[in-house]
Structures are given as C-alpha cells and as structure tokens.
Amino acid sequence: MGHKGHTLHLTMIPDHTITYSPTHCICCNTSLHQEPVKGYRIRQVYDLPPIQIEVTEHKVEQKECPHCHSIQESQFPSTVSRSVQYGSNIKRLIPYLTHYQCISLKRTKEFFQDCFGHSISEGTLVTHTQVFASQLQPFVQEAKEKIIQSAVVHFDETDMRVENKTQWLHIASTPEETLQHIHQKRGKEAMDAGGILPSFSGIAMHDGWKSYDAYTDCRHVLCNAHLLRDLQGIIDNTGQKWAQQMKKFLTQALTLKKQYKGSLPKGEQQNLFTVYQAILKEQPVFSAELKKKGKQTSAQNLWNRFVKYADRILAFLEHPDIPFDNNQAEWDIRMTKVKQKVSGTFRSKKGAESFCQIRSFMSTMKKQKQSVLQAIGQVIVTGTVPWNRTT
C-alpha cells in the first residue's frame, strides 16, 4: 500500500473569482444579456501567483532644527544595516533549499534565476548559510541540555569528506531533538568534543563501537538491527544453527514485546533470557585452519559478543522506552549522506560545521512539529527558536 493521498477541496473564500455568463440560448439563439441569474456551477483552480522579488526602499528623512539649525534624521530599522541587502524571506529560503532540500549551490542559483529571474552568486549563498549557522548557537546549547537530560539517547557516527579528507560526523538524537558535530576523529576525543556523553547518565543506544565503553556513568545498550544483519551474514556464509536460532529469537522477542504493548511481565522476560542462554550453548563451528593460526572466525567473534553483552542486547525487553534498534540515529543521519552525494566533499571545515548545526536545527524542528521554513525565519528575524513545549 502507498501513502495516504490528499484530495483538493473547494474553499469558501477563493482569492479571485472569474464569472462566465451565457450570452444567448443555444436552442433558439435568444439573447440572455438582460436575464437574471438562476444559479451557478463552480470549479476552482489551485495555482501559484507570479513569483517575483520585490524591492522595498527604506528612506530616513533629514530635517533641520529650527532652534539650533542642526541636521537631524530618523533611524533605519536594525534589520536594515546596508545600502542594499536581502530580506528575511530570501535569507530563510537559502538554507531551506541547500540544507533541508539538499539542493546543490549550482542548482540553488538556477532556482533563483528560473523562479525569480534573479541572479545570485554561490558566495552569497555560502555567506548567508554561515550567518544563519552562527545564529543557532543558543539552539545548540539548549538542544544539548535537553538531550543530556533525556532517558534514552541514540548515538552514531559516519564518515564525511571534508577538504578531501575523511572526517567523522557524530550524532546524538532522541525522538524530540537532534545534535550533530564534525570531528577529525571517531573515538573518545571526538565524543568528548560533542559535550553530551561526558555528562550523560541515561541509556545510550549505539552499535557497539568500543570507544563508547569509556563512558561509565550511562547504561549501554546495543542496536539489534546491526546484530540481525551480522547474524544473516553468518547464516549466508556458514549456515550455522545457533545464528539461525538467534535471529529467529530476536525477531520473535520483539514481536512479543509489541503484543504486550512494550511492557513484558517479569516471567516472560526470564523465559526469554533462558531461551537466549540455551541458544548460546550451540557453539559456532571453528575453521580448522584459523584455529591452527590462533585466529577466530567471524562467527566465533559474533558468538562471543552475544555471550559478553547479553544484558545490552536484551535490554529492550525491560522497559517500553528502551528501543530494539538504533534506527532513530540512522534516520537522522541519512540526509547527511544524501547531501554528501549531491555536493561531494565539503570545501572547508567551517562549511561542514555550519552544515551540522543547520541540519541539527532542521531535524529538531521537524520533530517539534514545526514548519522548517517558518522556524528558520523566526530565528533570522527574532533570534528565538520555536520549541514545542508539549513535546
């Protein structure tokens, strides 16, 4: 099944009305010009008005004081600081196109030319993007505080090309907030720079990257979606029985949790833990050649992981709010990869940092059920963030 459709409906207050009157009877050719109207049939067309950029001139008057003869003048609005500049509607459209719709700078230029008949340079697009990012510092701090106070936070990291070098984008997200930052490293140094994990004491969901274990004030849980993919790889390559059983067990355990609406009785949790332990008694088959060399197979490594981290893997059974997977972080990081495919490498570290701040804001506003375009405009005009205080 596809997505639910939306049908246009007649509106009671159209912007324009065009009336068509019959001039003569098509049966006998009698004139109808003087006849009263007996009724109407209505059709409506939804369309855009012609799009064009308007120029508003701000003029401050100068007057001479009749007493001391000094020249006095009024003041320009604080938002009008240059002799010629762009207004807030254009300023908000630039990051919306380049960072939310992930359109390249070249195509954004074409959009302005095609839609508005106006030429805008790539340099101007970049400048306004960076200015907007600088206005987001209060948002970044508030989002960081909200995430630190959350019960469960999803963490992930992915590589990005910056100045033709590999750097790492780190993400911390909840269903209500998203925060990204870029760093040249993937491990603890980069995580410390994010400013969340060092102060976080809730539940940290991640894929098991070893650097996360340096943070001992929070509880760690593992992404079972990653483990299911790893199990499928073992099944495809070796067909080992324990991997087949474990994959089936995890999917059935998730189904059972959903049946109980997230709250599994203690007895059910204990039964599942017993089944889990029984499956792990079916040890993986060693490769004789690798065993002789003192190495372990991928199956052995994965089996060891299930043995060592049982509490992290089965944590989702304990509480409705503990997730089964790390999909939240993966969803929130996806558009970053889209932008990378569209634009290629970031030309500067500053550009990458601006991107992370702006994408964090846009993702968060979407979660806050706000119009992203309107939210950008509010920050530009008032410097405030439209948080949904009910989330």
CSV table of C-alpha atoms in Angstrom, one decimal:
chain,number,residue,atom,x,y,z
A,1,MET,CA,0.0,0.0,0.0
A,2,GLY,CA,1.2,3.5,-0.8
A,3,HIS,CA,0.9,6.6,1.3
A,4,LYS,CA,-2.5,8.1,2.1
A,5,GLY,CA,-3.5,10.6,-0.6
A,6,HIS,CA,-4.8,14.2,-0.2
A,7,THR,CA,-7.6,15.5,-2.4
A,8,LEU,CA,-8.2,19.2,-3.1
A,9,HIS,CA,-11.4,20.6,-1.7
A,10,LEU,CA,-13.5,23.6,-2.7
A,11,THR,CA,-12.7,26.6,-0.5
A,12,MET,CA,-15.3,29.0,0.7
A,13,ILE,CA,-13.0,32.1,0.4
A,14,PRO,CA,-11.3,32.0,-3.0
A,15,ASP,CA,-8.7,34.7,-3.7
A,16,HIS,CA,-10.1,35.5,-7.1
A,17,THR,CA,-13.4,34.8,-8.9
A,18,ILE,CA,-14.0,34.9,-12.6
A,19,THR,CA,-17.6,34.8,-13.8
A,20,TYR,CA,-18.7,33.4,-17.1
A,21,SER,CA,-22.2,34.5,-18.3
A,22,PRO,CA,-24.1,32.8,-21.2
A,23,THR,CA,-24.8,35.4,-23.9
A,24,HIS,CA,-27.6,33.6,-25.9
A,25,CYS,CA,-29.7,30.5,-25.8
A,26,ILE,CA,-28.0,27.6,-27.8
A,27,CYS,CA,-31.5,26.2,-28.5
A,28,CYS,CA,-33.2,29.3,-30.1
A,29,ASN,CA,-30.5,31.9,-30.1
A,30,THR,CA,-32.5,34.3,-27.9
A,31,SER,CA,-30.3,36.9,-26.1
A,32,LEU,CA,-29.7,36.3,-22.4
A,33,HIS,CA,-28.0,39.6,-21.6
A,34,GLN,CA,-30.9,41.0,-19.5
A,35,GLU,CA,-32.0,37.8,-17.9
A,36,PRO,CA,-31.5,37.2,-14.1
A,37,VAL,CA,-29.0,34.5,-12.9
A,38,LYS,CA,-30.8,31.3,-11.8
A,39,GLY,CA,-27.8,29.6,-10.3
A,40,TYR,CA,-24.1,28.7,-10.5
A,41,ARG,CA,-21.8,25.8,-11.1
A,42,ILE,CA,-18.3,26.2,-9.6
A,43,ARG,CA,-14.9,24.9,-10.4
A,44,GLN,CA,-11.7,26.0,-8.6
A,45,VAL,CA,-8.1,26.0,-9.7
A,46,TYR,CA,-5.2,25.9,-7.1
A,47,ASP,CA,-2.2,27.7,-8.5
A,48,LEU,CA,0.7,30.0,-7.6
A,49,PRO,CA,0.7,33.7,-8.3
A,50,PRO,CA,3.5,35.0,-10.5
A,51,ILE,CA,6.7,34.8,-8.4
A,52,GLN,CA,9.0,37.9,-8.3
A,53,ILE,CA,11.3,39.6,-6.0
A,54,GLU,CA,10.1,42.9,-4.5
A,55,VAL,CA,12.4,45.7,-3.6
A,56,THR,CA,11.4,47.8,-0.6
A,57,GLU,CA,13.1,51.2,-0.2
A,58,HIS,CA,13.7,52.4,3.3
A,59,LYS,CA,14.1,56.2,3.4
A,60,VAL,CA,15.0,58.1,6.6
A,61,GLU,CA,14.2,61.8,6.5
A,62,GLN,CA,16.5,64.6,7.4
A,63,LYS,CA,15.3,67.8,9.0
A,64,GLU,CA,16.9,71.0,10.2
A,65,CYS,CA,16.2,72.0,13.8
A,66,PRO,CA,14.6,75.5,13.7
A,67,HIS,CA,16.2,76.4,17.0
A,68,CYS,CA,19.9,75.3,16.7
A,69,HIS,CA,19.9,74.6,12.9
A,70,SER,CA,21.5,71.1,13.4
A,71,ILE,CA,20.5,68.4,10.9
A,72,GLN,CA,18.5,65.6,12.4
A,73,GLU,CA,17.4,62.3,10.9
A,74,SER,CA,15.4,59.3,11.8
A,75,GLN,CA,16.9,55.8,12.3
A,76,PHE,CA,16.8,52.8,9.9
A,77,PRO,CA,15.4,49.6,11.3
A,78,SER,CA,18.0,47.4,12.9
A,79,THR,CA,17.4,44.8,10.3
A,80,VAL,CA,18.3,47.2,7.5
A,81,SER,CA,22.0,47.7,8.0
A,82,ARG,CA,23.4,48.1,4.4
A,83,SER,CA,22.6,50.2,1.4
A,84,VAL,CA,21.4,47.1,-0.5
A,85,GLN,CA,20.7,43.7,1.1
A,86,TYR,CA,18.5,40.7,1.0
A,87,GLY,CA,15.4,40.5,3.3
A,88,SER,CA,14.4,37.7,5.7
A,89,ASN,CA,12.2,35.8,3.2
A,90,ILE,CA,15.2,35.3,0.9
A,91,LYS,CA,17.6,34.6,3.8
A,92,ARG,CA,15.4,31.8,5.1
A,93,LEU,CA,14.9,30.3,1.7
A,94,ILE,CA,18.7,29.8,1.1
A,95,PRO,CA,19.4,27.3,4.0
A,96,TYR,CA,16.0,25.7,3.4
A,97,LEU,CA,17.0,24.9,-0.2
A,98,THR,CA,20.6,24.0,0.4
A,99,HIS,CA,20.4,22.2,3.7
A,100,TYR,CA,16.8,20.9,4.1
A,101,GLN,CA,16.0,20.0,0.4
A,102,CYS,CA,19.7,19.3,-0.1
A,103,ILE,CA,20.0,21.1,-3.4
A,104,SER,CA,23.5,21.9,-4.6
A,105,LEU,CA,24.7,25.5,-4.7
A,106,LYS,CA,24.7,25.4,-8.5
A,107,ARG,CA,21.1,24.3,-8.7
A,108,THR,CA,20.1,26.7,-6.0
A,109,LYS,CA,21.5,29.5,-8.2
A,110,GLU,CA,19.4,28.1,-11.1
A,111,PHE,CA,16.3,28.0,-8.9
A,112,PHE,CA,16.6,31.7,-8.1
A,113,GLN,CA,17.2,32.5,-11.8
A,114,ASP,CA,14.4,30.3,-13.1
A,115,CYS,CA,11.8,31.2,-10.4
A,116,PHE,CA,12.6,34.8,-9.6
A,117,GLY,CA,14.6,36.0,-12.7
A,118,HIS,CA,17.3,37.0,-10.2
A,119,SER,CA,21.0,36.1,-10.3
A,120,ILE,CA,22.6,35.2,-7.0
A,121,SER,CA,26.2,34.1,-6.5
A,122,GLU,CA,27.4,30.9,-4.8
A,123,GLY,CA,29.5,33.2,-2.5
A,124,THR,CA,26.3,34.9,-1.3
A,125,LEU,CA,24.6,31.6,-0.7
A,126,VAL,CA,27.5,30.4,1.4
A,127,THR,CA,27.7,33.6,3.3
A,128,HIS,CA,24.1,33.7,4.3
A,129,THR,CA,24.3,30.0,5.2
A,130,GLN,CA,27.2,30.6,7.6
A,131,VAL,CA,25.5,33.7,9.1
A,132,PHE,CA,22.4,31.6,9.8
A,133,ALA,CA,24.5,28.9,11.4
A,134,SER,CA,26.1,31.5,13.7
A,135,GLN,CA,22.6,32.5,14.9
A,136,LEU,CA,22.0,28.9,16.0
A,137,GLN,CA,24.4,28.8,18.9
A,138,PRO,CA,21.6,29.3,21.6
A,139,PHE,CA,19.7,26.4,19.9
A,140,VAL,CA,22.8,24.2,20.0
A,141,GLN,CA,23.3,24.8,23.7
A,142,GLU,CA,19.6,24.3,24.6
A,143,ALA,CA,19.4,21.1,22.5
A,144,LYS,CA,22.5,19.7,24.2
A,145,GLU,CA,21.0,20.3,27.6
A,146,LYS,CA,17.7,18.6,26.6
A,147,ILE,CA,19.5,15.6,25.2
A,148,ILE,CA,21.7,15.2,28.3
A,149,GLN,CA,18.5,15.1,30.4
A,150,SER,CA,16.8,12.5,28.2
A,151,ALA,CA,16.2,9.0,29.5
A,152,VAL,CA,17.4,7.3,26.2
A,153,VAL,CA,19.7,8.8,23.6
A,154,HIS,CA,20.7,7.3,20.3
A,155,PHE,CA,24.4,7.7,19.2
A,156,ASP,CA,26.0,7.0,15.9
A,157,GLU,CA,28.9,8.2,13.7
A,158,THR,CA,29.6,8.2,10.0
A,159,ASP,CA,32.5,9.3,7.7
A,160,MET,CA,32.3,12.5,5.8
A,161,ARG,CA,34.7,14.1,3.2
A,162,VAL,CA,35.9,17.5,4.3
A,163,GLU,CA,38.7,19.2,2.3
A,164,ASN,CA,39.2,15.9,0.5
A,165,LYS,CA,40.0,14.2,3.9
A,166,THR,CA,37.9,11.7,5.8
A,167,GLN,CA,36.4,13.2,9.0
A,168,TRP,CA,33.6,11.9,11.2
A,169,LEU,CA,30.1,13.2,11.8
A,170,HIS,CA,28.8,12.3,15.2
A,171,ILE,CA,25.1,12.4,16.1
A,172,ALA,CA,23.2,12.2,19.3
A,173,SER,CA,19.4,12.1,18.9
A,174,THR,CA,16.1,11.5,20.6
A,175,PRO,CA,12.6,11.5,19.2
A,176,GLU,CA,12.5,15.2,20.1
A,177,GLU,CA,16.0,16.6,19.3
A,178,THR,CA,19.0,16.0,17.0
A,179,LEU,CA,22.5,17.3,17.5
A,180,GLN,CA,25.4,16.6,15.1
A,181,HIS,CA,29.0,17.7,15.2
A,182,ILE,CA,32.0,17.1,12.9
A,183,HIS,CA,35.4,15.9,14.1
A,184,GLN,CA,38.6,14.6,12.6
A,185,LYS,CA,38.5,11.5,14.8
A,186,ARG,CA,35.9,8.8,15.5
A,187,GLY,CA,36.7,7.8,19.1
A,188,LYS,CA,36.6,9.3,22.6
A,189,GLU,CA,38.2,12.6,21.8
A,190,ALA,CA,35.5,13.3,19.3
A,191,MET,CA,32.8,12.1,21.6
A,192,ASP,CA,34.1,14.4,24.4
A,193,ALA,CA,34.0,17.3,21.9
A,194,GLY,CA,30.3,16.7,21.4
A,195,GLY,CA,29.7,17.6,25.0
A,196,ILE,CA,26.9,15.1,25.6
A,197,LEU,CA,28.4,11.7,26.6
A,198,PRO,CA,30.7,13.0,29.3
A,199,SER,CA,27.6,14.4,31.2
A,200,PHE,CA,25.1,11.7,30.2
A,201,SER,CA,23.7,9.3,32.8
A,202,GLY,CA,20.8,7.7,30.9
A,203,ILE,CA,20.6,4.9,28.4
A,204,ALA,CA,23.0,5.1,25.5
A,205,MET,CA,21.9,3.2,22.4
A,206,HIS,CA,24.7,2.6,19.8
A,207,ASP,CA,26.2,0.0,17.5
A,208,GLY,CA,28.9,-1.2,20.0
A,209,TRP,CA,31.9,0.9,18.8
A,210,LYS,CA,34.4,0.3,21.6
A,211,SER,CA,35.0,4.0,22.4
A,212,TYR,CA,31.5,4.3,23.9
A,213,ASP,CA,32.6,2.0,26.7
A,214,ALA,CA,34.8,4.8,28.1
A,215,TYR,CA,31.7,6.4,29.5
A,216,THR,CA,30.7,4.6,32.6
A,217,ASP,CA,28.0,6.9,34.0
A,218,CYS,CA,25.4,5.8,31.5
A,219,ARG,CA,24.0,2.4,30.6
A,220,HIS,CA,24.9,1.0,27.2
A,221,VAL,CA,22.5,-1.0,25.0
A,222,LEU,CA,23.2,-2.4,21.6
A,223,CYS,CA,21.4,-2.0,18.3
A,224,ASN,CA,19.8,-5.3,17.5
A,225,ALA,CA,19.2,-4.3,13.8
A,226,HIS,CA,23.0,-4.4,13.4
A,227,LEU,CA,23.2,-7.8,15.1
A,228,LEU,CA,20.5,-9.2,12.9
A,229,ARG,CA,22.5,-8.1,9.8
A,230,ASP,CA,25.6,-9.7,11.3
A,231,LEU,CA,23.7,-12.9,12.0
A,232,GLN,CA,22.4,-13.0,8.5
A,233,GLY,CA,25.9,-12.8,7.2
A,234,ILE,CA,26.9,-15.8,9.3
A,235,ILE,CA,23.9,-17.7,8.1
A,236,ASP,CA,24.6,-16.9,4.5
A,237,ASN,CA,28.3,-17.8,4.7
A,238,THR,CA,28.3,-20.8,7.1
A,239,GLY,CA,24.6,-21.7,7.8
A,240,GLN,CA,25.4,-22.2,11.5
A,241,LYS,CA,22.5,-23.3,13.5
A,242,TRP,CA,23.0,-21.0,16.5
A,243,ALA,CA,22.9,-18.0,14.3
A,244,GLN,CA,19.6,-19.1,12.7
A,245,GLN,CA,18.1,-19.7,16.1
A,246,MET,CA,19.3,-16.3,17.5
A,247,LYS,CA,17.9,-14.4,14.5
A,248,LYS,CA,14.6,-16.1,15.0
A,249,PHE,CA,14.7,-15.5,18.7
A,250,LEU,CA,15.3,-11.7,18.4
A,251,THR,CA,12.6,-11.2,15.9
A,252,GLN,CA,10.1,-13.2,18.0
A,253,ALA,CA,11.1,-11.4,21.2
A,254,LEU,CA,10.4,-8.1,19.5
A,255,THR,CA,7.0,-9.3,18.3
A,256,LEU,CA,6.2,-10.5,21.8
A,257,LYS,CA,7.1,-7.1,23.3
A,258,LYS,CA,4.8,-5.4,20.8
A,259,GLN,CA,2.0,-7.8,21.8
A,260,TYR,CA,2.4,-6.7,25.4
A,261,LYS,CA,2.5,-3.0,24.2
A,262,GLY,CA,6.1,-2.7,25.4
A,263,SER,CA,5.6,-3.9,29.0
A,264,LEU,CA,6.7,-7.6,29.2
A,265,PRO,CA,5.9,-9.3,32.5
A,266,LYS,CA,8.9,-10.4,34.6
A,267,GLY,CA,8.1,-14.0,34.0
A,268,GLU,CA,8.2,-13.6,30.2
A,269,GLN,CA,11.5,-11.7,30.4
A,270,GLN,CA,13.0,-14.5,32.4
A,271,ASN,CA,11.7,-17.1,30.0
A,272,LEU,CA,13.3,-15.2,27.1
A,273,PHE,CA,16.6,-14.9,28.9
A,274,THR,CA,16.6,-18.7,29.4
A,275,VAL,CA,16.0,-19.3,25.7
A,276,TYR,CA,18.7,-16.9,24.9
A,277,GLN,CA,21.2,-18.7,27.1
A,278,ALA,CA,20.2,-22.1,25.6
A,279,ILE,CA,20.8,-20.9,22.1
A,280,LEU,CA,24.4,-19.8,23.0
A,281,LYS,CA,25.2,-23.4,24.2
A,282,GLU,CA,25.2,-24.2,20.5
A,283,GLN,CA,28.8,-23.1,19.9
A,284,PRO,CA,29.9,-22.0,16.5
A,285,VAL,CA,31.9,-24.3,14.3
A,286,PHE,CA,35.6,-23.3,14.2
A,287,SER,CA,37.6,-23.2,11.0
A,288,ALA,CA,40.4,-25.7,11.5
A,289,GLU,CA,42.9,-23.5,9.5
A,290,LEU,CA,42.1,-20.4,11.5
A,291,LYS,CA,42.1,-22.3,14.8
A,292,LYS,CA,45.6,-23.6,14.0
A,293,LYS,CA,46.8,-20.0,13.4
A,294,GLY,CA,45.2,-18.9,16.7
A,295,LYS,CA,42.6,-16.7,15.0
A,296,GLN,CA,38.8,-16.7,15.5
A,297,THR,CA,36.2,-16.8,12.8
A,298,SER,CA,33.6,-14.1,12.3
A,299,ALA,CA,31.0,-16.5,13.7
A,300,GLN,CA,33.1,-17.0,16.8
A,301,ASN,CA,33.5,-13.2,17.3
A,302,LEU,CA,29.8,-12.7,17.0
A,303,TRP,CA,29.0,-15.5,19.3
A,304,ASN,CA,31.4,-14.1,21.9
A,305,ARG,CA,29.6,-10.7,21.6
A,306,PHE,CA,26.3,-12.3,22.3
A,307,VAL,CA,27.8,-14.0,25.4
A,308,LYS,CA,29.5,-11.0,26.7
A,309,TYR,CA,26.8,-8.4,26.1
A,310,ALA,CA,23.6,-10.3,26.9
A,311,ASP,CA,22.4,-7.5,29.2
A,312,ARG,CA,22.9,-4.9,26.5
A,313,ILE,CA,21.3,-7.0,23.8
A,314,LEU,CA,18.2,-7.9,25.8
A,315,ALA,CA,17.8,-4.5,27.5
A,316,PHE,CA,14.9,-3.7,25.1
A,317,LEU,CA,12.8,-6.3,27.0
A,318,GLU,CA,12.9,-4.5,30.3
A,319,HIS,CA,11.0,-1.2,29.5
A,320,PRO,CA,8.8,0.2,26.8
A,321,ASP,CA,11.2,3.2,26.4
A,322,ILE,CA,14.3,1.1,25.7
A,323,PRO,CA,14.4,0.6,21.9
A,324,PHE,CA,15.2,-2.5,20.0
A,325,ASP,CA,17.4,-0.8,17.5
A,326,ASN,CA,19.3,2.4,16.7
A,327,ASN,CA,17.1,3.4,13.8
A,328,GLN,CA,16.5,6.8,15.3
A,329,ALA,CA,20.1,7.9,14.8
A,330,GLU,CA,20.3,6.2,11.4
A,331,TRP,CA,17.3,8.0,10.2
A,332,ASP,CA,18.6,11.3,11.5
A,333,ILE,CA,22.0,10.8,9.9
A,334,ARG,CA,20.6,9.7,6.5
A,335,MET,CA,20.1,13.2,5.0
A,336,THR,CA,23.8,14.0,5.7
A,337,LYS,CA,24.7,11.2,3.3
A,338,VAL,CA,22.3,12.5,0.8
A,339,LYS,CA,23.9,15.9,1.0
A,340,GLN,CA,27.3,14.3,0.6
A,341,LYS,CA,26.2,12.5,-2.6
A,342,VAL,CA,24.7,15.7,-4.0
A,343,SER,CA,27.5,18.1,-3.2
A,344,GLY,CA,30.6,15.8,-2.8
A,345,THR,CA,33.3,16.9,-0.3
A,346,PHE,CA,32.8,19.9,1.9
A,347,ARG,CA,35.3,22.6,0.8
A,348,SER,CA,36.1,23.8,4.3
A,349,LYS,CA,35.8,22.7,7.9
A,350,LYS,CA,33.7,25.8,8.6
A,351,GLY,CA,31.2,24.7,5.9
A,352,ALA,CA,31.0,21.2,7.4
A,353,GLU,CA,30.4,22.7,10.9
A,354,SER,CA,27.7,25.0,9.6
A,355,PHE,CA,26.0,22.1,7.9
A,356,CYS,CA,26.0,20.1,11.1
A,357,GLN,CA,24.4,22.9,13.1
A,358,ILE,CA,21.8,23.7,10.5
A,359,ARG,CA,20.8,20.1,9.9
A,360,SER,CA,20.6,19.6,13.7
A,361,PHE,CA,18.2,22.6,13.9
A,362,MET,CA,16.1,21.4,10.9
A,363,SER,CA,15.8,17.8,12.1
A,364,THR,CA,14.8,19.1,15.6
A,365,MET,CA,12.2,21.5,14.3
A,366,LYS,CA,10.7,18.7,12.2
A,367,LYS,CA,10.5,16.5,15.4
A,368,GLN,CA,9.0,19.5,17.2
A,369,LYS,CA,6.2,19.5,14.5
A,370,GLN,CA,7.2,23.0,13.3
A,371,SER,CA,7.4,24.3,9.8
A,372,VAL,CA,11.1,24.2,9.0
A,373,LEU,CA,10.8,27.2,6.7
A,374,GLN,CA,8.9,29.2,9.3
A,375,ALA,CA,11.3,28.2,12.0
A,376,ILE,CA,14.3,29.4,10.0
A,377,GLY,CA,12.6,32.7,9.5
A,378,GLN,CA,11.8,33.1,13.2
A,379,VAL,CA,15.5,32.6,14.1
A,380,ILE,CA,16.6,35.1,11.5
A,381,VAL,CA,14.0,37.8,12.5
A,382,THR,CA,13.7,37.3,16.2
A,383,GLY,CA,16.7,35.2,17.3
A,384,THR,CA,14.3,32.8,19.0
A,385,VAL,CA,13.7,29.0,18.5
A,386,PRO,CA,10.0,27.8,18.2
A,387,TRP,CA,10.3,24.9,20.6
A,388,ASN,CA,7.1,22.9,21.0
A,389,ARG,CA,6.8,22.9,24.8
A,390,THR,CA,4.4,20.0,24.8
A,391,THR,CA,6.9,17.5,23.4
